[in-house]
Coordinates of C-alpha atoms and ligand atoms in Angstrom, one line a residue:
X1 CA 89.5 -98.2 123.2
X2 CA 87.9 -99.3 119.9
X3 CA 85.4 -97.3 118.0
X4 CA 83.4 -100.4 118.6
X5 CA 83.2 -100.9 122.4
X6 CA 82.7 -96.9 123.0
X7 CA 78.9 -97.8 121.1
X8 CA 78.1 -99.9 123.5
X9 CA 78.4 -97.1 126.3
X10 CA 75.3 -95.2 126.9
X11 CA 75.6 -92.1 127.6
X12 CA 73.2 -91.3 130.6
X13 CA 71.5 -87.6 130.1
X14 CA 70.7 -87.0 133.9
X15 CA 69.7 -84.2 136.0
X16 CA 72.1 -82.8 138.4
X17 CA 71.9 -83.7 142.1
X18 CA 70.2 -81.0 143.8
X19 CA 73.3 -80.4 146.1
X20 CA 75.3 -79.7 143.0
X21 CA 72.8 -77.0 141.5
X22 CA 72.7 -75.3 144.7
X23 CA 76.2 -75.1 145.0
X24 CA 76.5 -74.0 141.5
X25 CA 73.6 -71.5 141.9
X26 CA 75.7 -70.2 145.0
X27 CA 78.2 -69.1 142.9
X28 CA 75.8 -66.3 141.3
X29 CA 73.6 -65.7 143.9
X30 CA 76.4 -65.2 146.7
X31 CA 79.3 -63.9 145.3
X32 CA 80.7 -62.5 148.7
X33 CA 79.5 -62.2 152.5
X34 CA 78.2 -58.9 151.6
X35 CA 75.6 -61.0 149.2
X36 CA 74.6 -63.3 152.0
X37 CA 73.8 -60.6 154.4
X38 CA 71.8 -58.8 151.7
X39 CA 69.5 -62.3 150.9
X40 CA 68.8 -62.6 154.8
X41 CA 68.4 -58.9 155.9
X42 CA 65.8 -59.1 152.5
X43 CA 64.1 -62.2 154.0
X44 CA 63.6 -60.5 157.4
X45 CA 62.3 -57.6 155.9
X46 CA 59.7 -59.8 153.8
X47 CA 58.9 -61.3 156.9
X48 CA 57.5 -58.1 158.4
X49 CA 60.3 -57.6 161.0
X50 CA 60.3 -54.6 163.1
X51 CA 64.2 -54.8 164.5
X52 CA 66.9 -56.6 162.9
X53 CA 69.9 -57.2 164.7
X54 CA 73.0 -57.9 162.3
X55 CA 76.1 -59.4 164.0
X56 CA 79.5 -60.3 161.7
X57 CA 82.3 -62.1 162.7
X58 CA 85.5 -62.1 160.9
X59 CA 84.1 -60.4 158.0
X60 CA 81.6 -62.8 157.4
X61 CA 84.0 -65.7 156.7
X62 CA 83.3 -67.2 160.7
X63 CA 79.7 -66.1 160.7
X64 CA 76.7 -64.1 159.7
X65 CA 74.0 -63.8 161.9
X66 CA 70.6 -62.2 161.5
X67 CA 67.9 -62.0 164.1
X68 CA 64.1 -60.5 162.9
X69 CA 61.4 -60.4 164.8
X70 CA 59.4 -61.2 161.6
X71 CA 56.5 -63.7 161.1
X72 CA 58.6 -66.9 161.2
X73 CA 58.3 -70.2 159.4
X74 CA 56.1 -72.8 160.4
X75 CA 57.5 -76.1 161.8
X76 CA 56.7 -78.4 158.7
X77 CA 57.9 -75.5 156.4
X78 CA 61.5 -74.4 157.6
X79 CA 63.0 -77.8 155.8
X80 CA 61.0 -76.8 152.7
X81 CA 62.4 -73.0 152.6
X82 CA 65.9 -74.6 151.9
X83 CA 64.6 -76.8 149.2
X84 CA 65.4 -75.2 145.7
X85 CA 63.0 -72.8 144.3
X86 CA 60.9 -73.0 147.4
X87 CA 59.2 -69.7 148.1
X88 CA 56.2 -68.4 149.8
X89 CA 56.4 -65.2 148.0
X90 CA 55.0 -66.2 144.5
X91 CA 52.7 -68.4 143.1
X92 CA 52.2 -67.8 139.5
X93 CA 53.9 -65.5 136.8
X94 CA 51.4 -62.5 137.2
X95 CA 52.8 -62.4 140.7
X96 CA 56.1 -61.9 139.2
X97 CA 54.6 -58.9 137.4
X98 CA 53.5 -56.9 140.3
X99 CA 55.9 -58.3 142.7
X100 CA 56.5 -56.0 145.8
X101 CA 58.5 -58.3 148.1
X102 CA 62.2 -58.7 147.9
X103 CA 62.6 -62.2 147.8
X104 CA 60.5 -64.5 145.1
X105 CA 63.2 -66.7 143.6
X106 CA 63.2 -69.4 146.6
X107 CA 67.0 -69.5 145.8
X108 CA 69.2 -67.9 148.7
X109 CA 68.7 -70.6 151.5
X110 CA 69.4 -73.5 149.4
X111 CA 72.2 -71.6 147.6
X112 CA 73.4 -70.3 151.1
X113 CA 72.8 -73.9 153.0
X114 CA 74.9 -75.8 150.4
X115 CA 78.3 -73.6 150.9
X116 CA 78.1 -72.9 154.7
X117 CA 77.4 -74.3 157.9
X118 CA 74.2 -72.7 159.1
X119 CA 71.5 -72.9 161.7
X120 CA 68.3 -71.8 161.8
X121 CA 65.5 -71.1 164.4
X122 CA 62.2 -70.0 163.6
X123 CA 59.0 -69.6 165.2
X124 CA 55.7 -68.3 164.4
X125 CA 53.2 -66.5 166.6
X126 CA 50.6 -69.4 166.5
X127 CA 53.3 -71.9 167.2
X128 CA 53.8 -72.9 171.0
X129 CA 57.7 -73.9 170.1
X130 CA 59.7 -73.1 167.2
X131 CA 62.2 -75.4 165.0
X132 CA 66.0 -75.6 164.8
X133 CA 67.5 -76.4 161.9
X134 CA 71.2 -77.4 161.0
X135 CA 72.4 -77.8 157.2
X136 CA 76.2 -78.6 156.4
X137 CA 77.2 -78.2 152.8
X138 CA 74.0 -78.5 151.6
X139 CA 73.2 -81.8 153.5
X140 CA 70.4 -81.4 156.3
X141 CA 71.7 -82.5 159.5
X142 CA 68.7 -81.8 162.2
X143 CA 65.3 -80.4 162.5
X144 CA 64.2 -80.5 166.0
X145 CA 62.2 -78.1 168.1
X146 CA 63.4 -76.0 170.2
X147 CA 61.9 -72.9 172.7
X148 CA 62.5 -69.6 171.1
X149 CA 61.1 -66.2 170.6
X150 CA 58.7 -65.4 167.6
X151 CA 60.6 -64.8 164.5
X152 CA 63.8 -66.0 162.9
X153 CA 67.4 -66.3 163.8
X154 CA 69.5 -67.3 161.1
X155 CA 73.6 -67.7 161.3
X156 CA 75.7 -68.8 158.9
X157 CA 79.1 -70.0 159.6
X158 CA 82.3 -71.1 157.9
X159 CA 80.7 -69.2 154.6
X160 CA 82.6 -71.0 151.3
X161 CA 84.3 -73.8 153.6
X162 CA 83.7 -76.3 150.9
X163 CA 84.2 -74.3 147.8
X164 CA 88.2 -73.4 148.5
X165 CA 88.4 -71.4 145.0
X166 CA 85.6 -69.2 146.0
X167 CA 87.0 -68.7 149.3
X168 CA 90.4 -67.8 147.8
X169 CA 88.8 -65.4 145.3
X170 CA 87.7 -63.1 148.5
X171 CA 89.5 -60.0 148.9
X172 CA 91.1 -59.3 152.1
X173 CA 88.8 -59.4 155.4
X174 CA 88.8 -55.3 155.4
X175 CA 87.8 -55.4 152.0
X176 CA 85.0 -57.7 152.5
X177 CA 84.1 -55.7 155.8
X178 CA 83.7 -52.4 153.7
X179 CA 81.3 -54.1 151.5
X180 CA 79.1 -55.6 154.3
X181 CA 79.3 -52.4 155.6
X182 CA 77.7 -50.9 152.4
X183 CA 75.1 -53.5 152.4
X184 CA 74.1 -52.9 155.7
X185 CA 74.1 -49.1 155.6
X186 CA 71.9 -49.2 152.6
X187 CA 69.4 -51.5 153.9
X188 CA 69.2 -49.7 157.1
X189 CA 68.7 -46.3 155.3
X190 CA 65.8 -47.6 153.3
X191 CA 63.6 -48.7 156.4
X192 CA 63.7 -46.0 159.4
X193 CA 60.8 -47.6 160.7
X194 CA 62.6 -50.6 161.5
X195 CA 65.0 -50.9 164.7
X196 CA 68.4 -51.8 163.2
X197 CA 71.7 -52.6 164.6
X198 CA 74.8 -53.7 163.2
X199 CA 78.1 -55.1 164.7
X200 CA 81.2 -55.8 162.6
X201 CA 84.1 -57.8 164.2
X202 CA 83.0 -57.2 167.8
X203 CA 82.3 -53.4 167.1
X204 CA 78.6 -52.2 167.1
X205 CA 78.8 -49.7 164.2
X206 CA 75.2 -48.5 164.5
X207 CA 72.2 -49.0 166.8
X208 CA 69.1 -46.9 165.0
X209 CA 66.1 -46.6 166.7
X210 CA 62.8 -46.9 165.2
X211 CA 61.7 -43.9 164.3
X212 CA 58.9 -44.1 161.2
X213 CA 58.5 -40.9 160.2
X214 CA 61.8 -40.3 159.9
X215 CA 63.9 -41.0 156.9
X216 CA 65.7 -37.5 157.2
X217 CA 67.0 -38.7 160.8
X218 CA 67.8 -41.8 159.5
X219 CA 70.0 -40.7 156.6
X220 CA 71.3 -37.9 158.6
X221 CA 72.3 -40.1 161.0
X222 CA 73.9 -42.9 159.0
X223 CA 75.5 -40.7 156.4
X224 CA 76.6 -37.8 158.4
X225 CA 76.9 -39.2 161.7
X226 CA 75.0 -36.9 163.3
X227 CA 71.2 -36.0 163.6
X228 CA 70.7 -32.3 162.9
X229 CA 72.1 -31.9 159.7
X230 CA 70.1 -29.6 157.3
X231 CA 69.4 -31.8 154.3
X232 CA 67.3 -31.1 151.0
X233 CA 63.7 -32.8 151.1
X234 CA 63.1 -34.5 147.6
X235 CA 59.7 -35.0 146.9
X236 CA 57.5 -35.5 143.6
X237 CA 54.4 -37.7 143.0
X238 CA 52.5 -38.7 140.0
X239 CA 50.7 -41.9 138.9
X240 CA 53.4 -43.3 137.2
X241 CA 56.3 -42.5 139.5
X242 CA 57.1 -40.7 142.7
X243 CA 60.2 -39.8 144.0
X244 CA 61.2 -39.2 147.8
X245 CA 64.5 -38.5 149.6
X246 CA 67.1 -36.2 151.3
X247 CA 70.0 -35.0 150.2
X248 CA 73.0 -32.7 151.1
X249 CA 73.3 -29.2 150.2
X250 CA 76.1 -28.5 148.2
X251 CA 78.1 -27.4 150.7
X252 CA 78.3 -30.8 152.3
X253 CA 79.0 -33.0 149.3
X254 CA 81.9 -35.5 148.6
X255 CA 84.6 -36.2 145.8
X256 CA 83.0 -39.9 145.2
X257 CA 79.7 -40.9 145.1
X258 CA 79.7 -43.5 147.5
X259 CA 77.8 -41.6 149.7
X260 CA 74.6 -41.5 147.1
X261 CA 72.0 -44.3 147.8
X262 CA 69.6 -45.1 144.9
X263 CA 66.6 -47.1 145.2
X264 CA 63.9 -48.4 143.0
X265 CA 60.7 -49.9 145.2
X266 CA 62.7 -49.9 148.4
X267 CA 65.9 -51.9 146.5
X268 CA 68.8 -50.5 146.4
X269 CA 70.0 -50.3 142.8
X270 CA 73.0 -49.4 140.8
X271 CA 72.3 -47.1 138.0
X272 CA 74.6 -45.0 136.3
X273 CA 72.0 -43.0 134.7
X274 CA 69.9 -42.0 137.5
X275 CA 72.9 -41.2 139.5
X276 CA 73.8 -39.0 136.7
X277 CA 70.2 -37.3 136.9
X278 CA 70.6 -36.7 140.6
X279 CA 74.2 -35.0 140.1
X280 CA 73.3 -32.8 137.2
X281 CA 70.4 -31.3 139.2
X282 CA 72.9 -29.5 141.4
X283 CA 74.0 -28.1 138.2
X284 CA 77.1 -25.3 138.7
X285 CA 76.1 -25.8 142.5
X286 CA 78.6 -28.7 142.5
X287 CA 81.8 -28.4 141.9
X288 CA 83.2 -30.6 139.2
X289 CA 83.7 -34.6 140.4
X290 CA 81.6 -34.0 143.5
X291 CA 78.4 -35.8 144.3
X292 CA 75.8 -34.9 147.1
X293 CA 75.3 -37.2 149.7
X294 CA 72.0 -39.1 150.5
X295 CA 69.0 -41.4 149.9
X296 CA 66.7 -40.6 146.7
X297 CA 63.7 -43.7 146.4
X298 CA 61.8 -44.1 143.3
X299 CA 58.6 -45.8 143.2
X300 CA 57.7 -47.0 139.9
X301 CA 54.8 -49.6 139.1
X302 CA 56.7 -53.2 139.1
X303 CA 55.4 -53.7 135.6
X304 CA 57.8 -51.2 134.6
X305 CA 60.6 -52.5 136.3
X306 CA 62.6 -55.6 135.6
X307 CA 64.3 -56.8 138.7
X308 CA 65.0 -60.0 137.1
X309 CA 68.1 -59.0 135.1
X310 CA 70.8 -60.0 137.6
X311 CA 70.6 -62.8 140.5
X312 CA 72.0 -60.4 142.9
X313 CA 69.7 -57.9 141.8
X314 CA 71.8 -54.6 142.0
X315 CA 70.9 -54.1 138.5
X316 CA 67.5 -53.3 137.3
X317 CA 66.2 -52.8 133.8
X318 CA 63.9 -50.0 133.3
X319 CA 61.6 -49.5 130.6
X320 CA 61.9 -45.9 130.4
X321 CA 64.6 -45.0 131.7
X322 CA 65.7 -41.9 129.6
X323 CA 62.1 -39.9 131.0
X324 CA 62.8 -41.6 134.5
X325 CA 66.5 -39.5 134.1
X326 CA 65.0 -36.3 132.8
X327 CA 62.0 -36.2 135.6
X328 CA 64.7 -36.8 138.1
X329 CA 66.9 -34.3 137.3
X330 CA 64.1 -31.5 137.1
X331 CA 63.0 -32.7 140.5
X332 CA 66.4 -32.6 142.0
X333 CA 66.8 -29.0 140.4
X334 CA 63.5 -27.4 141.4
X335 CA 63.9 -28.8 145.1
X336 CA 67.5 -27.2 145.4
X337 CA 66.4 -23.9 144.2
X338 CA 63.2 -23.8 146.0
X339 CA 64.8 -24.3 149.7
X340 CA 68.3 -22.4 148.5
X341 CA 65.5 -19.7 148.0
X342 CA 66.6 -18.9 144.7
X343 CA 63.8 -17.2 142.4
X344 CA 63.1 -19.6 139.5
X345 CA 64.0 -18.0 136.7
X346 CA 67.8 -17.3 138.2
X347 CA 69.3 -20.3 138.6
X348 CA 72.8 -20.4 140.6
X349 CA 74.3 -20.6 137.0
X350 CA 73.1 -17.7 136.2
X351 CA 74.5 -15.6 139.1
X352 CA 77.7 -17.0 138.0
X353 CA 77.5 -15.8 134.3
X354 CA 75.6 -13.0 135.0
X355 CA 78.3 -11.2 136.8
X356 CA 77.1 -7.6 135.7
X357 CA 76.6 -6.3 139.5
X358 CA 78.5 -8.3 141.8
X359 CA 81.9 -10.4 142.0
X360 CA 81.8 -14.3 142.4
X361 CA 82.8 -13.6 146.2
X362 CA 79.6 -11.5 146.6
X363 CA 77.6 -14.1 145.0
X364 CA 78.9 -16.7 147.5
X365 CA 78.0 -14.5 150.4
X366 CA 74.4 -14.1 149.0
X367 CA 74.3 -17.7 147.9
X368 CA 75.2 -18.6 151.9
X369 CA 72.7 -16.6 153.1
X370 CA 70.1 -18.8 151.8
X371 CA 71.6 -21.9 152.5
X372 CA 70.1 -23.7 155.8
X373 CA 71.9 -24.1 159.1
X374 CA 74.4 -21.2 157.6
X375 CA 75.2 -20.8 160.9
X376 CA 75.8 -24.0 162.3
X377 CA 78.2 -24.3 158.9
X378 CA 81.9 -23.1 159.7
X379 CA 83.7 -24.3 156.7
X380 CA 82.1 -22.3 153.7
X381 CA 85.3 -22.7 152.2
X382 CA 83.6 -25.0 149.6
X383 CA 81.3 -23.0 148.1
X384 CA 84.2 -20.0 147.7
X385 CA 86.3 -23.1 146.3
X386 CA 83.3 -23.6 143.7
X387 CA 83.4 -20.0 142.5
X388 CA 86.9 -19.8 142.4
X389 CA 87.0 -22.7 140.2
X390 CA 84.8 -21.2 137.6
X391 CA 85.2 -17.8 138.1
X392 CA 89.2 -17.1 137.9
X393 CA 88.9 -13.4 138.7
X394 CA 87.7 -14.6 142.2
X395 CA 91.1 -15.2 143.4
X396 CA 91.9 -11.5 142.8
X397 CA 89.3 -10.2 144.4
X398 CA 87.3 -11.5 148.0
X399 CA 88.5 -14.5 150.0
X400 CA 90.9 -16.6 148.7
X401 CA 90.9 -20.2 150.5
X402 CA 93.4 -20.8 152.9
X403 CA 95.5 -23.2 150.6
X404 CA 96.1 -20.8 148.1
X405 CA 96.4 -17.5 150.7
X406 CA 99.8 -18.0 152.2
X407 CA 102.7 -17.3 149.6
X408 CA 104.9 -16.6 152.4
X409 CA 104.6 -19.8 154.6
X410 CA 103.9 -22.1 151.5
X411 CA 107.8 -22.9 151.3
X412 CA 107.3 -26.2 152.6
X413 CA 110.0 -27.9 150.7
X414 CA 111.5 -28.9 153.8
X415 CA 114.5 -28.8 155.4
X416 CA 115.2 -32.3 155.8
X417 CA 114.8 -32.6 152.4
X418 CA 117.3 -29.6 151.3
X419 CA 120.1 -30.9 153.4
X420 CA 119.6 -34.4 151.3
X421 CA 119.7 -32.6 148.1
X422 CA 122.5 -30.1 148.9
X423 CA 125.1 -33.1 149.5
X424 CA 124.2 -34.8 146.1
X425 CA 126.4 -34.0 143.1
X426 CA 124.9 -31.3 140.7
X427 CA 122.7 -32.7 138.1
X428 CA 124.0 -30.1 135.6
X429 CA 124.4 -26.6 135.2
X430 CA 120.7 -25.1 135.3
X431 CA 119.5 -21.7 135.6
X432 CA 116.5 -20.6 137.0
X433 CA 114.6 -17.8 135.3
X434 CA 111.3 -17.1 137.4
X435 CA 107.7 -18.4 137.8
X436 CA 105.3 -18.1 135.7
X437 CA 101.9 -17.4 136.2
X438 CA 102.5 -18.7 140.1
X439 CA 102.7 -22.3 138.6
X440 CA 105.5 -22.7 136.4
X441 CA 109.2 -22.8 136.9
X442 CA 110.9 -21.8 134.1
X443 CA 114.6 -23.0 133.4
X444 CA 117.3 -22.8 131.2
X445 CA 119.6 -26.0 130.9
X446 CA 122.3 -25.6 128.3
X447 CA 120.2 -25.2 125.3
X448 CA 117.2 -26.0 126.6
X449 CA 114.4 -24.2 127.9
X450 CA 112.7 -26.1 130.6
X451 CA 109.2 -25.5 132.2
X452 CA 108.0 -27.1 135.1
X453 CA 104.7 -27.1 136.9
X454 CA 105.7 -26.8 140.6
X455 CA 102.6 -28.9 141.8
X456 CA 103.0 -31.8 140.0
X457 CA 106.7 -31.7 139.9
X458 CA 106.6 -31.6 143.8
X459 CA 103.8 -34.1 143.7
X460 CA 106.0 -36.9 141.9
X461 CA 109.0 -36.0 143.9
X462 CA 106.7 -36.5 147.4
X463 CA 105.3 -39.7 145.6
X464 CA 108.4 -41.4 145.5
X465 CA 109.7 -40.6 148.6
X466 CA 106.3 -41.8 150.4
X467 CA 106.6 -44.9 148.6
X468 CA 110.1 -45.6 150.2
X469 CA 108.9 -44.1 153.6
X470 CA 105.9 -46.9 153.3
X471 CA 108.1 -49.5 152.6
X472 CA 110.7 -49.6 154.6
X473 CA 108.4 -48.2 157.8
X474 CA 110.6 -45.5 158.4
X475 CA 108.2 -42.6 158.6
X476 CA 108.8 -39.2 160.4
X477 CA 105.5 -38.3 162.2
X478 CA 104.8 -35.7 164.5
X479 CA 102.6 -36.0 167.7
X480 CA 99.7 -33.7 167.8
X481 CA 99.5 -31.6 170.7
X482 CA 96.1 -33.0 171.7
X483 CA 94.8 -36.1 169.8
X484 CA 91.8 -35.4 168.3
X485 CA 88.8 -37.2 167.7
X486 CA 87.3 -37.6 164.2
X487 CA 83.8 -38.9 164.1
X488 CA 83.0 -41.0 160.7
X489 CA 80.2 -42.9 159.0
X490 CA 80.0 -46.7 159.3
X491 CA 81.1 -47.0 155.7
X492 CA 83.9 -44.3 156.0
X493 CA 84.8 -46.4 159.1
X494 CA 85.3 -49.5 157.3
X495 CA 87.5 -47.9 154.9
X496 CA 89.9 -46.5 157.4
X497 CA 90.3 -49.8 159.1
X498 CA 91.2 -51.3 155.7
X499 CA 93.9 -48.3 155.3
X500 CA 95.0 -47.9 159.3
X501 CA 98.2 -50.0 159.2
X502 CA 99.4 -48.9 155.7
X503 CA 98.5 -45.1 157.1
X504 CA 100.6 -45.8 160.1
X505 CA 103.6 -46.9 158.1
X506 CA 102.9 -43.5 156.1
X507 CA 103.4 -41.6 159.8
X508 CA 99.7 -40.8 160.0
X509 CA 99.1 -42.8 163.8
X510 CA 95.3 -43.3 164.7
X511 CA 93.2 -46.2 166.7
X512 CA 89.5 -46.8 166.8
X513 CA 88.3 -45.3 169.5
X514 CA 84.7 -45.8 169.9
X515 CA 82.2 -47.4 167.4
X516 CA 82.9 -45.3 164.4
X517 CA 85.5 -42.9 165.7
X518 CA 88.8 -42.4 165.5
X519 CA 91.4 -41.0 167.5
X520 CA 94.4 -39.5 165.3
X521 CA 97.2 -38.7 167.4
X522 CA 100.1 -38.2 165.0
X523 CA 100.5 -36.9 161.6
X524 CA 103.2 -37.8 158.6
X525 CA 105.6 -34.9 159.1
X526 CA 105.0 -33.8 155.4
X527 CA 101.5 -32.6 156.5
X528 CA 101.4 -30.6 159.3
X529 CA 101.0 -27.4 157.9
X530 CA 97.7 -28.3 157.2
X531 CA 94.7 -28.8 159.6
X532 CA 95.0 -32.5 160.9
X533 CA 91.5 -33.4 160.5
X534 CA 90.8 -32.4 157.2
X535 CA 94.2 -33.9 155.7
X536 CA 92.8 -36.9 157.6
X537 CA 89.7 -37.0 155.9
X538 CA 91.0 -36.2 152.5
X539 CA 92.9 -39.1 152.6
X540 CA 90.5 -41.4 153.6
X541 CA 88.4 -40.0 150.3
X542 CA 91.2 -40.3 148.4
X543 CA 91.5 -43.8 149.2
X544 CA 88.0 -44.4 149.1
X545 CA 87.8 -43.3 145.3
X546 CA 91.2 -44.7 144.1
X547 CA 91.4 -48.0 146.2
X548 CA 87.7 -49.3 145.3
X549 CA 88.7 -48.2 141.4
X550 CA 91.7 -51.5 142.0
X551 CA 94.4 -49.2 142.9
X552 CA 96.9 -50.7 145.0
X553 CA 96.8 -49.3 148.5
X554 CA 100.1 -48.3 149.0
X555 CA 100.3 -46.5 146.5
X556 CA 97.1 -44.6 146.6
X557 CA 98.0 -43.7 150.6
X558 CA 101.5 -42.1 148.9
X559 CA 99.7 -40.5 145.8
X560 CA 97.0 -38.9 148.3
X561 CA 99.8 -37.5 151.1
X562 CA 101.9 -36.3 147.9
X563 CA 99.2 -34.9 146.7
X564 CA 98.3 -33.1 150.0
X565 CA 101.7 -32.1 151.1
X566 CA 102.8 -30.6 147.8
X567 CA 102.8 -26.8 147.0
X568 CA 100.0 -25.7 145.1
X569 CA 99.5 -23.9 142.0
X570 CA 99.4 -20.0 143.2
X571 CA 102.0 -20.7 146.0
X572 CA 104.8 -18.4 145.2
X573 CA 108.1 -19.9 145.9
X574 CA 111.8 -18.5 146.0
X575 CA 114.5 -19.6 143.3
X576 CA 116.5 -21.4 146.4
X577 CA 113.5 -23.5 146.6
X578 CA 112.5 -23.8 142.8
X579 CA 116.2 -24.7 142.4
X580 CA 116.0 -27.6 145.2
X581 CA 112.8 -28.8 143.5
X582 CA 114.6 -28.8 140.3
X583 CA 117.3 -30.9 141.7
X584 CA 115.1 -33.1 143.4
X585 CA 113.0 -34.3 140.7
X586 CA 116.2 -34.7 138.5
X587 CA 116.8 -37.3 140.9
X588 CA 113.5 -39.0 140.6
X589 CA 112.8 -42.5 139.2
X590 CA 110.1 -41.0 136.8
X591 CA 110.3 -37.0 136.3
X592 CA 108.0 -37.2 133.5
X593 CA 104.6 -37.5 135.4
X594 CA 103.0 -36.9 138.4
X595 CA 101.5 -39.9 139.9
X596 CA 98.0 -38.9 138.7
X597 CA 99.5 -39.3 135.3
X598 CA 99.9 -35.7 134.2
X599 CA 103.1 -34.3 132.8
X600 CA 105.5 -32.6 135.0
X601 CA 108.0 -31.1 132.3
X602 CA 107.9 -29.2 129.4
X603 CA 111.1 -29.2 127.1
X604 CA 111.9 -26.9 124.2
X605 CA 115.2 -27.6 122.4
X606 CA 117.2 -25.0 120.8
X607 CA 116.4 -27.0 117.5
X608 CA 112.8 -26.7 117.9
X609 CA 112.9 -23.3 118.7
X610 CA 115.0 -22.3 115.1
X611 CA 112.4 -24.4 113.4
X612 CA 109.6 -22.4 115.0
X613 CA 111.6 -19.4 113.9
X614 CA 112.0 -20.4 110.4
X615 CA 115.6 -20.8 110.8
X616 CA 115.5 -24.7 109.7
Ligands
ADP701 P1 62.9 -66.0 148.9 O1 62.7 -65.0 149.5 O2 63.1 -65.9 147.3 O3 61.4 -66.5 149.1 P2 64.8 -67.8 150.6 O4 65.7 -68.7 149.8 O5 65.5 -66.7 150.9 O6 63.6 -67.5 148.9 O7 63.8 -68.0 151.5 C1 62.8 -68.9 151.1 C2 61.7 -68.9 152.4 O8 61.9 -69.1 153.4 C3 61.0 -67.9 151.7 O9 59.8 -67.3 150.7 C4 60.1 -67.3 153.1 O10 59.0 -68.1 153.1 C5 61.1 -68.1 154.2 N1 62.1 -67.3 154.9 C6 63.2 -66.6 154.7 N2 63.6 -66.5 155.7 C7 62.8 -65.8 156.3 C8 62.5 -65.1 157.9 N3 63.7 -64.5 158.0 N4 61.2 -65.0 158.3 C9 60.3 -65.6 157.7 N5 60.4 -66.7 156.5 C10 61.3 -66.9 156.0
MG702 MG1 64.7 -64.4 150.0

């Protein structure tokens, strides 16, 4: 082709066809099934629904259906609802500044309609009959009258069927299920006045009755799985900002922040700054790395919030984030002090540092007396651990939590392994000198001094063994005398479902039993020394923490079991056990650091000693 012929070709600049635009927008607005659910439920809330029923099949890939009893859509409007930037919620730019509805972009329905096979039926109270609209891949199939109750039902089928790349990009079904459940939970939490049900893959995960006044019971039911749990009430009102919500007391916190839900103007949002403010409000009452569980709602003049930052609207921009952070922090701190009966001048921090008259154990006892529901709470060890961590003396005085107590029966470098190691060739002459500070095992090996951290070393050994066990499917598990039913929150349950097969291959045998209950019938034999229920919950927490950070599930499970089964700092172990551990470590693939990356062994050579003593 010559330059000449090129110049005859006219380069048309045309607007993209609407179907294509919608498909492109769909990539932004609805990145995964949970985002579709979010949009649909927001529409129902905007329509003034008093009940919302969600049913999801095949984790959203087969269908997502939302039924509401809201205002419905008029017959002649239903088609328009599926055209781009069509909305009933905003008329001019000023509306955008003061918007109180969830939707306003008019993007959701056309986007969803362009990447799925969607059916919507809707009727207003005034109309005699409703309309059914069917749209597939952005092409309108039919609109016809139907007899339906007032409200709207939308079924989104075969999501992403015509965008294979997007469909491929989705994670496993169980991961999508977890996102869906988080979305449903977050939305149901924020509207106690609405009857809410959620069924995932044929299992009803929750059915919440309408109870407009009781945010407290909704938080309790959804986040703790029980009605009567004592919760900290948070309340603050001023012209600029109001804060309300319910949070757990320190003895009911978690090792990750997935139980903490934050909202601005009813919208669930993610803001590291504000989440930090809440956690910081607990101060030293929360052990490091722990977070409260609960829901906090901020109401801010819409002018000060920019919700337009991200199409999925999970992020917001606040004009005075720093001030809001500080205020939120103060409010949480005050509420906590108020309801724990602590005099305002003496925070819990001072109880710890002003050890003038009483020990940490005593401080805990006193503090617990102030905690509501103390009689219901039979596991106070969190508070004890908390103070033990901050006050090293207390492990010598007062009560010591279970897992640090029994030096004797902590000799669980099990017999099975003993046999295995005894038949191995000796990895070199090594002499055990003793245990230092109930943690470090000191050896002499030839010309070297070896110091081994007993916990990380054992963890490393067990981790490698667990990995092999899971991969080979040859786990040794021990049946529980009686199976235990463990009640989980819907979100936890989703985590469980995602991991249950891998847990099974690690010897932790369980099955769903009822909506969000799990029946645990056997546990990996390396974990039999601990309370199975507690270990099970701890492992789920680990999975939640690590896996959401992108770690491979098999590794996470192996890591978690290893950590739970390993001897702890503080455990007294015998010479025989120390040598056994050394031998097992010396045949490990990686004997230098634990699965979390902490070092296992420290080596001091004679050469290094010579240098230190000025001999070289
Ligand atoms: P937006 O919510 O941003 O307005 P959508 O694409 O989500 O845009 O919806 C378009 C319009 O369809 C809405 O403005 C509303 O009028 C109507 N609509 C959608 N879902 C419902 C529903 N469940 N009940 C009543 N009206 C609805
Ligand atoms: Mg909408």
